[in-house]
Amino acid sequence: MWATSPAIAAFMLSAYTVAEFCSTTCTSAEVPTGTPIAGDYDGYLRPQVHFSPPRGFMNDPNGLHRSDDGTWHLYYQYNPTDTVAGNQHWGHATSPDLYSWTNQPIALYPVNASSFIFTGSAVTDPNNTSGFFPDQQDGVVAIYTIATYEPIELQTQAIAYSRDGGYTFTPYDNNPVLDAGSSNFRDPKVVWYEDHWVMVVAFSQEFVMAIYTSPDLKSWTHASNFTQYGLLGLQYECPNLVEIPIDGEEGQSTWMMFVSINPGAPLGGSTSWYTLGDFDGYTFTPHANDIHFPDWSKDAYAAQFFYNTPGEAVLVNWASNWQYTNAVPTGPKEEWRSSMGQARRISIKQDPRLGAIAASEPYDMSPVVDEELASDTFGNGSLVIDFADVYSNAVLIEMNVTNLEVLAGSVNYTFLSPISGEYLTGGVLFNGNNDIWQDRSHIKGFEHPLFTGKLSTAQIIDDTFTMQVVFDRTLIETYIQDGLQASTSTFFPEEPLTILSVKAGGYGASNTTTSVRVRSLKSVWRPQEDDAGIVSGGYAKNMTSGHNSQRYSAGWQ
Ligand SMILES: *[C@@H]1O[C@H](CO)[C@@H](O)[C@H](O)[C@H]1NC(C)=O
Ligand SMILES: *[C@@H]1O[C@H](CO)[C@@H](O)[C@H](O)[C@H]1NC(C)=O
Ligand SMILES: *[C@@H]1O[C@H](CO)[C@@H](O)[C@H](O)[C@H]1NC(C)=O
Ligand SMILES: *[C@@H]1O[C@H](CO)[C@@H](O)[C@H](O)[C@H]1NC(C)=O
Ligand SMILES: *[C@@H]1O[C@H](CO)[C@@H](O)[C@H](O)[C@H]1NC(C)=O
Ligand SMILES: *[C@@H]1O[C@H](CO)[C@@H](O)[C@H](O)[C@H]1NC(C)=O
Ligand SMILES: *[C@@H]1O[C@H](CO)[C@@H](O)[C@H](O)[C@H]1NC(C)=O
Ligand SMILES: *[C@@H]1O[C@H](CO)[C@@H](O)[C@H](O)[C@H]1NC(C)=O
Ligand SMILES: *[C@@H]1O[C@H](CO)[C@@H](O)[C@H](O)[C@H]1NC(C)=O
């Protein structure tokens, strides 16, 4: 199941040791320009309320931003020619609500046949600070890493501008805009700070998050290094330096340094951590010598925050782990790999033990929440639902457990396939530390030595416990205590899981009450399918005119 070629194995060991990888797989494959790639989205492994690429392989979210007209732009690390990592481009999709995505043409292509376009970010430039936008307020600039492996291995930062609201980009003539002579220097994330641009970018293997400033996105000056902090793992990647609103305190915020590491996660492979602090436009200073994990499972990596979301902070994770991402099942007919996690609103809340931490809540789900399938309130009791006729095979469970005066009892959820007998289960044990757990080891569609089956965390609570569970074919996300903890796990069943039970009990003679509601979720892909079941994507702008990306695909056509 996970036999890999030596080249792919090398890639998996060090995600960006590209030379070996490319010599075997980066052939001159056909990569379409100016038109979205079509995809089959109805296979039983395809998430229905999450984004996944039409075909090919996806990893990190890139260039996340919201246009002033409200459109959310998601770009992503994309290999359009294979279902494993490599041949990196920027795929693109747009959404009015962060659930329903329209596939757009590939936005950024490699410069030549010995380079890749790696992770980066995007900003809107309403004041024309860059000078690229003589007569418009909706200019977009993408800032990204060019990774070259011939004549030498080098990673530099480059920019490209879009005059049509982020659909097509023209690389800047004087790229790169930042070259430190390093072969491990990547993933620039740019924000505006009062009167200048700020970039945070990783010297990955030196464990440095470097901060640069710029008046115009073209010339960058080193401001400070934030270095050797927290959990190093074997590489720092995808740093974000962003302002996070404080829940319940209008207009108040704090800064966050958010870092992804790979490999070296405590649970294995890739993970992310953050620390809160102050930022004066040049230097980040943490409040305490601490880090926190925003996700307690294994499949949330390379998160990026959206740019231009005044008053809120919104991120998207790549819902996978480099330990096994190139080996997971793709489905019988679809030829795609990897999904994005659900967009999350991040805000600072108070944890009873830890104090200020960043809470993760699902972004407003009203666009996809459908019918109530069941709801009930009980002490000892259970709820069983057969949701085989829910087309999306996706549901939302919400539960509140109240009057938890006694350290006893538990609540569990189980998703079962009546055909194969496989099941995914999890829950909470009210024992003071309140162990929260999940077990995907009884799912039969994927075996891998690093695909951890049992996962857990713990959460101090008062007398009330809340949990939301978003279940979507091959992805399950949990949100605990209004987002004080969150998780993202993939699972790959042989048959769809269509029976849900929620069970509470063991509370002894207490007054503990569990109230549960289960609702179905709408498929965001089905309305886009044509008669043959294919989603073709959109042409949001006039792709036949202006400067499309044709010339940057040289070497791949
Ligand atoms: C490919 O493009 C990169 C970035 O401009 C450049 O450094 C490199 O020399 C080019 N490689 C070749 C073989 O032309
Ligand atoms: C744009 O200009 C306004 C007015 O000078 C300023 O307040 C704002 O910070 C600037 N924003 C950006 C992104 O350039
Ligand atoms: C934008 O910048 C360019 C280059 O500096 C300049 O030619 C143009 O007039 C500017 N446009 C506006 C509206 O400021
Ligand atoms: C910042 O870190 C980079 C990468 O390690 C290093 O080359 C540079 O000298 C550092 N700058 C300062 C001012 O410490
Ligand atoms: C749960 O069941 C136990 C044992 O049957 C009983 O003592 C207890 O009162 C029940 N608790 C609730 C909350 O119904
Ligand atoms: C939930 O599952 C755990 C672990 O299997 C078990 O110990 C507990 O009794 C279960 N709780 C209920 C209410 O079934
Ligand atoms: C349950 O509620 C009753 C009535 O309010 C109260 O007398 C009793 O002490 C409560 N039991 C526990 C274990 O808190
Ligand atoms: C849980 O409590 C919240 C806040 O009181 C409420 O809005 C929600 O409807 C409750 N959910 C259930 C399933 O009882
Ligand atoms: C698209 O561009 C072509 C070529 O410039 C032009 O003829 C056509 O009118 C444009 N269509 C729209 C809808 O703008």
XYZ file of C-alpha atoms and ligand atoms in Angstrom:
683
model
C 0.000 0.000 0.000
C 2.761 2.460 0.709
C 5.533 1.165 -1.495
C 7.205 4.257 -2.889
C 9.914 4.900 -5.416
C 13.294 5.981 -4.009
C 12.650 9.446 -5.411
C 9.354 9.818 -3.591
C 10.835 8.397 -0.410
C 13.544 11.054 -0.596
C 10.892 13.703 -1.055
C 8.970 12.441 1.954
C 12.057 12.468 4.157
C 12.788 16.067 3.381
C 9.751 17.524 1.757
C 11.823 19.923 -0.247
C 14.844 18.005 -1.379
C 13.692 18.520 -4.902
C 16.553 17.520 -7.126
C 16.206 13.754 -6.694
C 12.463 13.975 -6.894
C 12.306 15.999 -10.052
C 14.729 13.995 -12.040
C 12.127 11.264 -12.270
C 8.715 12.887 -12.183
C 8.908 16.473 -13.421
C 8.351 15.679 -17.054
C 6.873 18.039 -19.620
C 3.323 17.085 -18.775
C 0.332 18.925 -20.128
C -0.705 21.597 -17.656
C -3.654 23.679 -18.815
C -3.427 27.460 -18.686
C -6.315 29.904 -18.668
C -8.921 27.283 -17.846
C -9.864 25.478 -14.635
C -9.098 21.783 -14.346
C -12.243 19.648 -14.165
C -12.784 17.159 -11.360
C -15.028 14.323 -10.239
C -16.259 15.215 -6.756
C -18.749 12.476 -5.965
C -16.474 9.598 -5.007
C -17.178 8.362 -1.496
C -13.786 9.591 -0.242
C -14.382 13.189 -1.438
C -15.239 15.622 1.342
C -18.429 17.559 0.545
C -18.073 20.651 2.766
C -14.297 20.960 2.443
C -12.064 21.989 -0.428
C -10.073 19.401 -2.347
C -8.373 19.847 -5.740
C -10.124 18.717 -8.919
C -7.273 16.334 -9.777
C -3.660 15.954 -8.747
C -1.976 16.632 -5.418
C -2.526 19.558 -3.084
C -0.589 20.701 -0.023
C -0.195 24.063 1.753
C -2.815 26.811 1.474
C -1.218 29.853 -0.196
C -2.090 33.472 -0.939
C -5.188 33.449 1.279
C -6.976 36.776 1.113
C -10.402 38.313 0.954
C -11.191 40.828 -1.784
C -13.005 44.005 -0.823
C -16.031 42.626 -2.705
C -16.164 39.767 -0.156
C -14.734 36.988 -2.345
C -12.443 34.601 -0.474
C -9.390 33.505 -2.472
C -7.680 30.218 -1.718
C -4.522 29.348 -3.631
C -2.677 26.178 -2.845
C 0.504 24.211 -3.461
C -0.488 22.114 -6.412
C 0.934 19.326 -8.524
C -1.435 19.182 -11.497
C 0.416 16.261 -13.092
C 0.536 13.643 -10.355
C -1.114 12.546 -7.101
C 2.078 12.914 -5.066
C 3.940 16.100 -4.126
C 6.189 17.656 -6.768
C 5.942 19.976 -9.791
C 4.620 22.715 -7.504
C 2.257 25.378 -8.903
C -0.368 27.595 -7.242
C -3.842 26.199 -7.791
C -6.719 28.596 -7.149
C -10.335 28.555 -5.973
C -12.772 31.262 -4.885
C -15.717 31.268 -2.494
C -18.403 33.616 -1.230
C -18.612 31.843 2.154
C -15.515 29.629 2.704
C -17.540 26.456 1.996
C -18.707 26.587 -1.594
C -15.576 26.763 -3.755
C -15.274 27.437 -7.469
C -12.160 26.043 -9.101
C -10.253 28.672 -11.068
C -7.369 28.384 -13.544
C -3.928 27.727 -12.075
C -2.621 31.103 -10.868
C 1.168 30.680 -10.742
C 3.422 28.436 -12.802
C 7.094 27.545 -12.399
C 9.437 30.057 -14.016
C 11.317 27.368 -15.902
C 11.785 23.621 -15.940
C 14.252 23.667 -13.051
C 12.205 25.618 -10.542
C 9.076 25.281 -8.450
C 6.664 27.843 -7.046
C 6.516 27.164 -3.328
C 4.334 28.557 -0.558
C 3.625 32.239 -0.128
C 0.950 34.768 0.646
C -1.009 37.524 -1.086
C -2.092 41.030 -0.197
C -4.431 43.592 -1.684
C -2.729 46.914 -2.456
C -5.482 49.553 -2.463
C -3.000 52.446 -2.115
C -0.816 51.344 -5.046
C 2.221 51.153 -2.751
C 3.744 48.736 -5.265
C 3.162 51.010 -8.233
C 1.673 48.074 -10.178
C -1.840 49.512 -10.085
C -2.133 52.885 -11.789
C -5.899 53.028 -11.902
C -7.502 50.549 -9.518
C -8.000 49.756 -5.826
C -8.361 45.992 -6.149
C -4.799 45.110 -7.132
C -3.395 41.897 -5.649
C 0.277 41.083 -5.088
C 1.432 37.516 -4.440
C 4.684 37.024 -2.527
C 6.122 33.504 -2.797
C 9.199 31.338 -2.851
C 10.889 30.285 -6.070
C 12.794 27.071 -5.406
C 15.416 26.325 -8.022
C 17.555 23.242 -8.197
C 19.670 24.047 -11.273
C 22.275 25.413 -11.666
C 22.295 25.515 -7.835
C 19.754 24.773 -5.118
C 18.393 28.123 -4.043
C 15.218 29.484 -2.473
C 14.393 33.139 -3.057
C 11.323 35.315 -2.555
C 9.523 36.674 -5.606
C 6.399 38.711 -6.304
C 3.728 38.725 -9.007
C 0.856 41.154 -9.459
C -2.721 40.753 -10.553
C -4.777 43.507 -12.135
C -7.912 41.395 -12.415
C -8.593 40.790 -8.740
C -6.362 37.760 -8.245
C -7.233 35.521 -11.213
C -4.176 36.017 -13.380
C -0.718 37.161 -12.305
C 2.303 38.742 -13.978
C 5.661 38.071 -12.309
C 7.643 41.196 -11.472
C 10.467 41.831 -13.951
C 13.094 42.251 -11.241
C 12.455 39.033 -9.314
C 13.673 37.813 -6.931
C 12.936 40.583 -4.429
C 14.771 38.785 -1.631
C 17.752 36.473 -2.030
C 19.745 35.474 1.070
C 21.805 32.889 -0.794
C 20.034 30.106 1.105
C 18.696 26.787 -0.142
C 16.202 26.661 2.764
C 14.559 30.084 2.883
C 10.852 30.007 2.237
C 7.132 30.616 2.783
C 6.870 34.439 3.054
C 3.722 35.727 4.790
C 3.090 39.451 4.384
C 0.816 41.817 6.330
C 0.409 45.603 6.471
C 1.489 47.298 9.736
C 0.410 50.941 10.112
C 2.705 52.391 7.433
C 4.758 49.544 6.015
C 4.645 45.958 4.835
C 5.962 43.204 7.099
C 7.156 39.799 5.883
C 7.839 36.824 8.112
C 9.773 34.088 6.326
C 11.547 30.944 7.533
C 15.208 30.026 7.360
C 13.857 26.536 7.840
C 16.875 24.559 8.904
C 18.470 27.388 10.913
C 15.242 27.661 12.960
C 14.841 31.357 12.251
C 11.637 33.251 11.563
C 13.073 36.342 9.903
C 11.104 39.599 9.814
C 11.612 42.010 6.906
C 9.907 45.332 6.147
C 9.129 47.107 2.890
C 7.427 50.308 1.697
C 6.480 48.845 -1.701
C 6.662 45.006 -1.617
C 9.711 45.221 -3.895
C 12.570 46.288 -1.642
C 12.888 44.486 1.664
C 14.985 45.367 4.714
C 15.836 42.879 7.448
C 14.262 43.982 10.756
C 14.766 41.135 13.239
C 15.069 37.390 13.735
C 12.857 35.329 16.014
C 14.942 32.255 16.468
C 15.454 28.879 18.189
C 12.101 29.222 19.939
C 9.593 26.599 21.011
C 9.535 23.179 19.443
C 12.079 23.119 16.619
C 11.291 19.808 14.994
C 13.619 19.348 12.035
C 12.433 22.387 10.067
C 10.409 25.562 10.572
C 7.972 26.222 7.757
C 5.055 28.470 6.851
C 5.339 31.123 9.593
C 2.462 33.553 10.126
C 2.755 36.777 12.151
C -0.790 38.018 12.595
C -3.072 40.068 14.813
C -5.734 38.060 16.659
C -8.861 39.686 18.125
C -9.613 39.182 21.817
C -13.021 37.582 22.210
C -15.552 39.873 23.851
C -13.264 42.916 23.849
C -14.250 45.035 20.882
C -11.247 46.397 18.997
C -8.673 44.661 21.241
C -6.130 42.259 19.817
C -2.855 40.526 20.438
C -0.146 39.299 18.054
C 0.628 35.695 17.312
C 3.639 33.919 15.844
C 2.289 30.749 14.242
C 4.788 28.189 12.947
C 4.585 24.821 11.235
C 7.280 22.228 11.820
C 8.073 19.130 9.813
C 9.082 16.529 10.744
C 9.410 16.411 14.526
C 5.816 16.692 15.781
C 5.176 14.999 19.148
C 2.595 12.798 17.434
C 4.899 12.244 14.465
C 5.475 14.100 11.220
C 4.122 17.597 10.772
C 2.290 19.938 13.130
C 1.928 23.598 14.047
C 2.344 25.652 17.197
C 1.893 29.288 18.142
C 2.887 31.751 20.817
C 1.214 35.061 21.678
C 3.119 38.301 22.058
C 3.652 41.946 21.146
C 4.738 43.294 17.787
C 5.958 46.851 17.169
C 6.188 46.613 13.400
C 9.774 45.307 13.488
C 10.250 42.847 16.364
C 8.036 40.154 17.854
C 8.300 39.634 21.637
C 6.455 36.690 23.175
C 4.404 37.272 26.336
C 5.673 34.135 28.025
C 8.124 31.385 27.255
C 5.426 29.066 25.964
C 3.944 27.455 22.897
C 0.519 25.937 22.260
C -0.702 23.426 19.722
C -3.776 24.681 17.898
C -4.852 21.168 16.923
C -4.599 17.969 18.974
C -4.719 15.461 16.131
C -2.297 14.752 13.274
C -3.834 16.269 10.164
C -3.554 20.048 10.428
C -0.454 21.584 8.881
C 0.858 24.690 7.128
C -2.076 26.839 8.224
C -2.262 30.294 6.742
C -4.353 33.269 7.849
C -6.405 35.236 5.324
C -5.275 38.774 4.560
C -7.778 41.667 4.625
C -10.275 40.392 7.208
C -10.683 43.457 9.449
C -11.814 42.558 12.971
C -11.426 38.822 12.535
C -8.684 36.255 12.051
C -9.471 33.307 9.786
C -7.192 30.425 8.867
C -7.210 27.311 6.738
C -5.083 24.215 7.446
C -3.878 21.633 4.998
C -5.630 18.540 6.374
C -2.829 16.014 6.085
C 0.559 14.971 7.418
C 3.799 14.551 5.457
C 4.278 11.141 7.109
C 1.660 9.511 4.902
C 0.131 12.124 2.619
C 1.614 10.628 -0.562
C 0.251 7.180 0.268
C -3.378 7.662 1.344
C -6.158 6.238 -0.855
C -7.365 8.493 -3.650
C -10.545 6.666 -4.485
C -11.303 4.355 -7.370
C -11.729 6.930 -10.133
C -10.760 10.349 -8.925
C -6.975 10.745 -8.963
C -6.681 13.471 -6.348
C -5.087 13.701 -2.923
C -5.515 15.968 0.119
C -8.199 18.273 1.429
C -8.108 21.562 3.227
C -9.445 21.758 6.757
C -12.526 23.790 7.515
C -11.927 27.552 7.687
C -11.598 28.524 11.356
C -12.174 31.797 13.174
C -9.379 32.346 15.646
C -9.838 34.555 18.717
C -8.217 34.914 22.113
C -10.234 33.302 24.921
C -9.540 32.398 28.522
C -8.738 28.789 29.336
C -9.449 27.898 33.008
C -5.900 26.605 33.530
C -3.779 28.297 30.836
C -5.269 31.771 30.648
C -5.189 33.520 27.246
C -5.042 31.086 24.363
C -6.157 31.119 20.729
C -9.509 29.392 20.298
C -10.534 27.846 16.955
C -14.170 27.834 15.909
C -15.720 26.720 12.646
C -16.362 29.661 10.350
C -20.121 30.395 10.123
C -21.583 27.089 8.941
C -25.057 28.381 8.100
C -24.403 28.141 4.327
C -23.998 24.351 4.611
C -26.112 23.342 7.607
C -29.195 21.503 6.385
C -31.882 19.506 8.203
C -32.015 18.430 11.797
C -31.709 14.644 11.777
C -32.226 14.147 15.505
C -31.932 15.876 18.840
C -32.367 14.654 22.390
C -31.529 15.397 26.005
C -30.738 12.659 28.488
C -28.777 11.602 31.548
C -27.803 8.051 30.745
C -28.904 7.478 27.210
C -28.121 7.294 23.531
C -29.150 8.479 20.146
C -28.775 6.330 17.039
C -29.218 7.676 13.515
C -29.009 6.004 10.132
C -27.992 8.821 7.791
C -27.354 6.688 4.691
C -29.791 8.827 2.726
C -27.906 12.076 3.418
C -26.307 12.632 -0.011
C -23.250 14.430 1.343
C -22.616 11.705 3.959
C -21.605 14.723 6.076
C -23.102 15.728 9.415
C -22.629 18.169 12.265
C -22.987 16.961 15.864
C -23.390 19.544 18.609
C -23.505 18.573 22.249
C -23.636 20.274 25.640
C -23.062 18.356 28.840
C -24.261 20.325 31.872
C -24.245 19.908 35.661
C -20.926 18.103 35.692
C -20.515 18.313 39.470
C -19.211 14.759 39.838
C -15.993 13.349 38.350
C -17.627 10.464 36.527
C -19.198 9.466 33.263
C -18.473 9.835 29.599
C -19.958 10.715 26.243
C -18.987 8.880 23.066
C -19.750 9.182 19.356
C -19.339 6.333 16.880
C -19.660 6.376 13.082
C -20.148 2.888 11.678
C -20.401 1.200 8.297
C -23.122 -1.457 8.477
C -21.577 -3.079 5.377
C -17.929 -3.454 6.422
C -18.356 -3.159 10.209
C -15.524 -0.620 10.394
C -16.018 2.354 12.699
C -14.565 5.644 13.843
C -15.160 6.554 17.460
C -14.284 9.152 20.057
C -15.520 10.977 23.086
C -14.711 12.423 26.471
C -14.089 10.827 29.864
C -15.104 13.170 32.701
C -12.319 12.376 35.136
C -11.014 15.762 36.182
C -8.450 16.068 33.411
C -11.294 15.230 31.049
C -9.532 13.076 28.511
C -10.793 13.707 25.015
C -10.037 10.927 22.587
C -10.513 9.630 19.096
C -9.813 6.217 17.595
C -9.522 5.713 13.834
C -7.807 2.330 14.107
C -10.960 0.340 13.263
C -11.190 1.972 9.823
C -9.978 -0.483 7.204
C -9.171 1.446 4.029
C -5.624 2.565 4.877
C -2.776 0.805 6.660
C 0.457 2.646 7.326
C 2.944 2.352 10.183
C 2.810 6.097 10.846
C -0.953 6.551 10.499
C -1.579 6.797 14.241
C -4.889 5.234 15.278
C -5.541 6.607 18.749
C -5.300 10.287 19.582
C -6.148 12.229 22.713
C -5.913 15.452 24.680
C -7.247 16.781 27.998
C -9.195 19.886 28.933
C -9.919 21.510 32.291
C -13.590 22.519 32.464
C -16.030 23.942 34.970
C -19.429 22.255 35.124
C -20.235 22.390 31.417
C -18.631 20.651 28.455
C -19.350 21.500 24.832
C -18.274 19.713 21.673
C -18.985 20.113 17.988
C -18.026 17.401 15.527
C -17.877 18.037 11.788
C -17.905 14.717 9.949
C -17.290 14.748 6.187
C -16.657 11.371 4.493
C -12.867 11.220 5.139
C -12.331 14.152 7.488
C -13.461 14.665 11.048
C -12.926 17.867 13.009
C -13.791 18.497 16.642
C -14.197 21.777 18.515
C -14.215 21.588 22.311
C -15.265 24.222 24.888
C -16.145 26.840 22.276
C -12.914 26.148 20.446
C -10.389 26.060 23.302
C -9.305 22.853 21.597
C -9.746 21.625 18.052
C -8.720 18.603 16.029
C -8.490 17.525 12.401
C -8.202 13.847 11.480
C -8.373 12.048 8.180
C -9.675 8.481 7.882
C -10.144 6.264 4.861
C -12.942 3.711 5.125
C -13.621 0.894 2.674
C -17.314 1.743 2.782
C -19.128 4.946 3.734
C -19.829 5.312 7.462
C -23.590 5.872 7.650
C -24.725 5.043 11.184
C -24.066 7.410 14.045
C -24.569 6.731 17.714
C -24.020 9.175 20.560
C -23.970 7.614 23.992
C -23.777 9.209 27.455
C -23.660 7.601 30.879
C -21.778 6.521 33.958
C -22.619 9.719 35.790
C -23.765 7.899 38.919
C -26.428 9.661 40.926
C -25.604 13.085 39.516
C -27.836 15.491 37.631
C -25.573 15.530 34.601
C -27.487 16.102 31.393
C -26.319 15.660 27.822
C -28.100 17.496 25.084
C -27.313 16.493 21.505
C -28.367 17.746 18.114
C -27.335 16.234 14.770
C -27.826 18.033 11.483
C -26.989 17.071 7.930
C -24.641 19.177 5.815
C -25.204 20.166 2.186
C -22.781 19.075 -0.491
C -21.096 22.162 -1.935
C -19.929 20.244 -5.016
C -23.113 18.552 -6.160
C -24.788 21.765 -7.417
C -21.736 22.346 -9.638
C -21.830 18.898 -11.290
C -22.752 18.576 -14.961
C -24.771 15.661 -16.375
C -21.685 13.472 -16.360
C -21.045 14.336 -12.700
C -18.052 16.530 -13.466
C -17.302 19.874 -11.804
C -15.700 22.144 -14.394
C -14.964 25.212 -12.339
C -15.487 28.860 -13.138
C -14.307 31.562 -15.428
C -14.877 34.374 -12.988
C -13.112 36.857 -15.226
C -12.481 37.075 -18.939
C -9.691 34.568 -19.260
C -9.201 35.052 -22.977
C -8.139 38.669 -22.697
C -5.348 40.458 -20.915
C -2.310 38.816 -19.453
C -2.983 35.220 -18.664
C -0.313 32.918 -17.413
C 0.515 31.273 -20.725
C 4.093 32.403 -20.879
C 5.031 31.154 -17.424
C 4.205 27.573 -18.206
C 7.125 27.221 -20.593
C 8.820 23.929 -19.965
C 5.626 22.196 -18.976
C 3.760 22.362 -22.266
C 15.283 29.041 -13.589
O 14.805 30.234 -13.004
C 15.483 30.584 -11.824
C 14.743 31.750 -11.201
O 14.706 32.816 -12.083
C 16.923 30.883 -12.127
O 17.617 31.208 -10.953
C 17.554 29.644 -12.724
O 18.858 29.939 -13.144
C 16.770 29.180 -13.920
N 17.288 27.893 -14.311
C 17.628 27.631 -15.539
C 18.199 26.270 -15.785
O 17.481 28.437 -16.437
C -3.657 53.075 2.717
O -3.667 54.454 2.972
C -4.417 54.826 4.135
C -4.458 56.360 4.163
O -3.181 56.879 4.145
C -3.712 54.254 5.347
O -4.449 54.570 6.503
C -3.666 52.735 5.205
O -2.945 52.199 6.284
C -3.010 52.335 3.893
N -3.148 50.879 3.729
C -2.401 50.170 2.930
C -2.633 48.699 2.926
O -1.577 50.639 2.193
C 0.523 53.913 -9.089
O 1.928 53.854 -9.121
C 2.480 54.035 -10.406
C 3.985 53.841 -10.308
O 4.490 54.659 -9.280
C 2.135 55.444 -10.909
O 2.606 55.583 -12.218
C 0.627 55.614 -10.876
O 0.295 56.947 -11.202
C 0.091 55.298 -9.518
N -1.347 55.398 -9.549
C -2.027 56.010 -8.607
C -3.516 56.059 -8.771
O -1.481 56.517 -7.636
C 19.030 36.329 10.842
O 19.052 34.935 10.530
C 19.722 34.665 9.302
C 19.570 33.159 9.021
O 20.145 32.420 10.041
C 21.183 35.059 9.427
O 21.822 34.841 8.194
C 21.255 36.534 9.768
O 22.597 36.899 9.995
C 20.448 36.828 11.010
N 20.430 38.268 11.206
C 20.710 38.810 12.399
C 20.702 40.296 12.439
O 20.927 38.123 13.379
C -27.486 6.761 35.362
O -27.623 5.394 35.710
C -27.211 5.136 37.053
C -27.168 3.627 37.253
O -28.293 3.067 36.669
C -28.177 5.836 37.994
O -27.779 5.633 39.325
C -28.115 7.328 37.722
O -29.082 8.027 38.462
C -28.345 7.631 36.243
N -27.971 8.997 36.054
C -28.665 9.855 35.314
C -28.112 11.242 35.201
O -29.697 9.545 34.772
C -17.263 5.401 26.006
O -16.152 4.695 25.546
C -15.196 4.431 26.556
C -14.002 3.815 25.913
O -14.368 2.680 25.209
C -15.846 3.565 27.629
O -14.928 3.381 28.685
C -17.109 4.240 28.155
O -17.788 3.385 29.043
C -18.034 4.595 27.033
N -19.115 5.390 27.538
C -20.376 5.152 27.274
C -21.384 6.066 27.861
O -20.731 4.228 26.573
C -29.278 17.110 41.859
O -30.305 18.080 41.914
C -31.057 18.023 43.118
C -32.206 18.995 42.988
O -31.734 20.258 42.560
C -30.131 18.367 44.284
O -30.837 18.247 45.489
C -28.980 17.368 44.286
O -28.043 17.742 45.300
C -28.260 17.343 42.958
N -27.274 16.283 42.940
C -25.969 16.516 42.782
C -25.091 15.315 42.788
O -25.504 17.636 42.616
C -25.600 24.224 23.543
O -25.547 25.452 24.240
C -25.502 26.596 23.385
C -25.278 27.815 24.250
O -26.193 27.857 25.278
C -26.807 26.662 22.590
O -26.763 27.754 21.712
C -26.941 25.375 21.781
O -28.165 25.374 21.081
C -26.863 24.168 22.688
N -26.834 22.962 21.853
C -27.500 21.885 22.187
C -27.357 20.742 21.264
O -28.154 21.814 23.186
C -13.276 38.954 -23.420
O -12.137 39.376 -24.120
C -12.284 39.365 -25.527
C -10.930 39.676 -26.164
O -10.387 40.843 -25.615
C -13.365 40.397 -25.915
O -13.569 40.371 -27.292
C -14.655 40.021 -25.189
O -15.640 40.991 -25.423
C -14.449 39.892 -23.680
N -15.631 39.373 -23.046
C -16.119 39.869 -21.931
C -17.342 39.204 -21.380
O -15.613 40.808 -21.347
